[in-house]
Amino acid sequence: QVQLVESGGGSVQAGGSLRLSCVASGYSYSRYCMGWFRQAPGKEREGVATFYSDGTTTYEDSVKGRFTISQDNAKNIVYLQMNSLRPDDTAMYYCAAAVGPVVSVGCRQRLRNYRGMDYWGKGTLVTISS
């Protein structure tokens, strides 16, 4: 059973940086899709970034050039490096995974279709002040 645990959230001022981590266990697949999603109070959950096992990444427009999704060498941790943070980035951030015969295009599509993800972490809170 896949388990995802996020960490690294906190409160920082606008312009600052945070690095979120997602530790995955029971996750050994040749093809997989990882993603970071966020949900602000009163808003629908939205995709932030996706990472496919072939290295393909996709980003929500507002975070392009500021956020970077990556994976460690052991492939058991997925990171979201967040720079130049803005108050609008304030949200609960969730790590998610889709496994099985997911292809690169399918992973990119999941940026805007979070229901396609199979496993979810419990979230880590990010608060950006002005």
mmCIF file of C-alpha atoms in Angstrom, residues 2-128:
data_model
loop_
_atom_site.group_PDB
_atom_site.id
_atom_site.type_symbol
_atom_site.label_atom_id
_atom_site.label_comp_id
_atom_site.label_asym_id
_atom_site.label_seq_id
_atom_site.Cartn_x
_atom_site.Cartn_y
_atom_site.Cartn_z
ATOM 1 C CA VAL A 2 1.348 3.390 -1.010
ATOM 2 C CA GLN A 3 1.714 5.957 1.748
ATOM 3 C CA LEU A 4 2.667 9.595 1.239
ATOM 4 C CA VAL A 5 3.773 11.942 4.002
ATOM 5 C CA GLU A 6 4.371 15.636 3.357
ATOM 6 C CA SER A 7 6.537 18.002 5.348
ATOM 7 C CA GLY A 8 8.258 21.354 5.003
ATOM 8 C CA GLY A 9 5.319 23.707 5.214
ATOM 9 C CA GLY A 10 5.412 26.818 7.318
ATOM 10 C CA SER A 11 4.926 30.555 7.388
ATOM 11 C CA VAL A 12 7.212 32.844 5.399
ATOM 12 C CA GLN A 13 7.115 36.355 4.024
ATOM 13 C CA ALA A 14 6.430 37.122 0.389
ATOM 14 C CA GLY A 15 9.538 36.620 -1.694
ATOM 15 C CA GLY A 16 10.815 33.846 0.531
ATOM 16 C CA SER A 17 11.345 30.173 -0.194
ATOM 17 C CA LEU A 18 10.216 26.809 1.094
ATOM 18 C CA ARG A 19 10.959 23.257 0.096
ATOM 19 C CA LEU A 20 8.235 20.709 0.580
ATOM 20 C CA SER A 21 9.049 17.026 0.837
ATOM 21 C CA CYS A 22 6.895 14.003 0.153
ATOM 22 C CA VAL A 23 8.192 10.709 1.480
ATOM 23 C CA ALA A 24 6.718 7.744 -0.322
ATOM 24 C CA SER A 25 6.619 4.209 0.991
ATOM 25 C CA GLY A 26 5.355 1.055 -0.642
ATOM 26 C CA TYR A 27 5.979 2.817 -3.942
ATOM 27 C CA SER A 28 8.100 0.791 -6.337
ATOM 28 C CA TYR A 29 6.828 1.117 -9.884
ATOM 29 C CA SER A 30 8.507 1.478 -13.236
ATOM 30 C CA ARG A 31 5.963 4.034 -14.397
ATOM 31 C CA TYR A 32 4.339 6.529 -12.087
ATOM 32 C CA CYS A 33 3.034 10.033 -11.828
ATOM 33 C CA MET A 34 3.658 12.256 -8.833
ATOM 34 C CA GLY A 35 2.088 15.603 -8.200
ATOM 35 C CA TRP A 36 1.687 18.470 -5.832
ATOM 36 C CA PHE A 37 -1.752 19.980 -5.397
ATOM 37 C CA ARG A 38 -2.991 22.758 -3.202
ATOM 38 C CA GLN A 39 -6.251 23.935 -1.761
ATOM 39 C CA ALA A 40 -6.924 27.316 -0.219
ATOM 40 C CA PRO A 41 -9.891 27.911 2.088
ATOM 41 C CA GLY A 42 -13.086 28.205 0.084
ATOM 42 C CA LYS A 43 -11.398 27.187 -3.150
ATOM 43 C CA GLU A 44 -11.282 24.001 -5.175
ATOM 44 C CA ARG A 45 -8.201 21.830 -5.156
ATOM 45 C CA GLU A 46 -5.838 22.692 -7.982
ATOM 46 C CA GLY A 47 -2.753 21.172 -9.478
ATOM 47 C CA VAL A 48 0.606 22.808 -8.838
ATOM 48 C CA ALA A 49 3.098 20.511 -10.537
ATOM 49 C CA THR A 50 3.408 16.966 -11.838
ATOM 50 C CA PHE A 51 6.416 14.727 -12.297
ATOM 51 C CA TYR A 52 6.389 11.644 -14.498
ATOM 52 C CA SER A 53 8.830 8.766 -14.155
ATOM 53 C CA ASP A 54 10.546 9.717 -17.414
ATOM 54 C CA GLY A 55 11.386 13.126 -15.978
ATOM 55 C CA THR A 56 8.603 15.071 -17.656
ATOM 56 C CA THR A 57 7.297 17.916 -15.527
ATOM 57 C CA THR A 58 4.279 20.173 -15.793
ATOM 58 C CA TYR A 59 3.492 23.333 -13.866
ATOM 59 C CA GLU A 60 0.472 25.448 -13.237
ATOM 60 C CA ASP A 61 0.935 28.746 -15.045
ATOM 61 C CA SER A 62 1.182 30.914 -11.957
ATOM 62 C CA VAL A 63 4.104 28.916 -10.524
ATOM 63 C CA LYS A 64 6.180 28.497 -13.675
ATOM 64 C CA GLY A 65 9.678 29.784 -13.123
ATOM 65 C CA ARG A 66 9.173 29.864 -9.365
ATOM 66 C CA PHE A 67 8.462 26.263 -8.357
ATOM 67 C CA THR A 68 10.402 23.127 -9.214
ATOM 68 C CA ILE A 69 9.257 19.553 -8.693
ATOM 69 C CA SER A 70 11.987 16.948 -8.416
ATOM 70 C CA GLN A 71 12.836 13.513 -7.090
ATOM 71 C CA ASP A 72 15.797 12.272 -5.089
ATOM 72 C CA ASN A 73 18.179 9.626 -6.366
ATOM 73 C CA ALA A 74 16.527 6.859 -4.388
ATOM 74 C CA LYS A 75 13.157 7.896 -5.826
ATOM 75 C CA ASN A 76 11.519 7.736 -2.440
ATOM 76 C CA ILE A 77 11.176 11.483 -1.908
ATOM 77 C CA VAL A 78 9.518 14.049 -4.142
ATOM 78 C CA TYR A 79 10.282 17.702 -3.548
ATOM 79 C CA LEU A 80 8.606 20.950 -4.387
ATOM 80 C CA GLN A 81 11.062 23.825 -4.248
ATOM 81 C CA MET A 82 9.101 27.039 -3.974
ATOM 82 C CA ASN A 83 10.833 30.365 -4.577
ATOM 83 C CA SER A 84 9.563 33.919 -4.859
ATOM 84 C CA LEU A 85 6.522 32.980 -2.841
ATOM 85 C CA ARG A 86 3.428 35.120 -3.020
ATOM 86 C CA PRO A 87 0.444 35.495 -0.679
ATOM 87 C CA ASP A 88 -1.687 33.761 -3.309
ATOM 88 C CA ASP A 89 0.436 30.649 -2.795
ATOM 89 C CA THR A 90 -1.060 30.252 0.673
ATOM 90 C CA ALA A 91 -2.807 26.897 0.830
ATOM 91 C CA MET A 92 -2.687 23.372 2.126
ATOM 92 C CA TYR A 93 -0.306 21.495 -0.135
ATOM 93 C CA TYR A 94 -0.897 17.824 -0.872
ATOM 94 C CA CYS A 95 1.357 15.229 -2.388
ATOM 95 C CA ALA A 96 -0.339 12.710 -4.651
ATOM 96 C CA ALA A 97 0.581 9.719 -6.784
ATOM 97 C CA ALA A 98 -0.847 7.775 -9.685
ATOM 98 C CA VAL A 99 0.563 4.342 -10.404
ATOM 99 C CA GLY A 100 0.225 1.626 -12.985
ATOM 100 C CA PRO A 101 0.150 2.139 -16.748
ATOM 101 C CA VAL A 102 0.131 5.929 -16.547
ATOM 102 C CA VAL A 103 1.762 7.576 -19.534
ATOM 103 C CA SER A 104 3.467 10.937 -19.689
ATOM 104 C CA VAL A 105 0.526 12.720 -21.280
ATOM 105 C CA GLY A 106 -1.807 11.242 -18.702
ATOM 106 C CA CYS A 107 0.398 12.558 -15.942
ATOM 107 C CA ARG A 108 0.404 16.054 -17.412
ATOM 108 C CA GLN A 109 -3.374 15.930 -17.744
ATOM 109 C CA ARG A 110 -3.703 15.144 -14.059
ATOM 110 C CA LEU A 111 -2.476 18.623 -13.266
ATOM 111 C CA ARG A 112 -6.050 19.687 -14.014
ATOM 112 C CA ASN A 113 -7.716 16.430 -13.026
ATOM 113 C CA TYR A 114 -6.737 15.658 -9.472
ATOM 114 C CA ARG A 115 -9.319 12.876 -9.297
ATOM 115 C CA GLY A 116 -7.009 10.865 -11.501
ATOM 116 C CA MET A 117 -4.529 10.534 -8.661
ATOM 117 C CA ASP A 118 -4.678 7.292 -6.685
ATOM 118 C CA TYR A 119 -2.965 8.123 -3.398
ATOM 119 C CA TRP A 120 -2.814 11.242 -1.280
ATOM 120 C CA GLY A 121 -0.912 12.564 1.667
ATOM 121 C CA LYS A 122 -2.596 14.454 4.471
ATOM 122 C CA GLY A 123 -1.122 17.803 3.493
ATOM 123 C CA THR A 124 1.258 20.437 4.807
ATOM 124 C CA LEU A 125 0.221 24.033 5.351
ATOM 125 C CA VAL A 126 1.977 26.894 3.577
ATOM 126 C CA THR A 127 1.227 30.455 4.662
ATOM 127 C CA ILE A 128 2.735 33.439 2.860
#
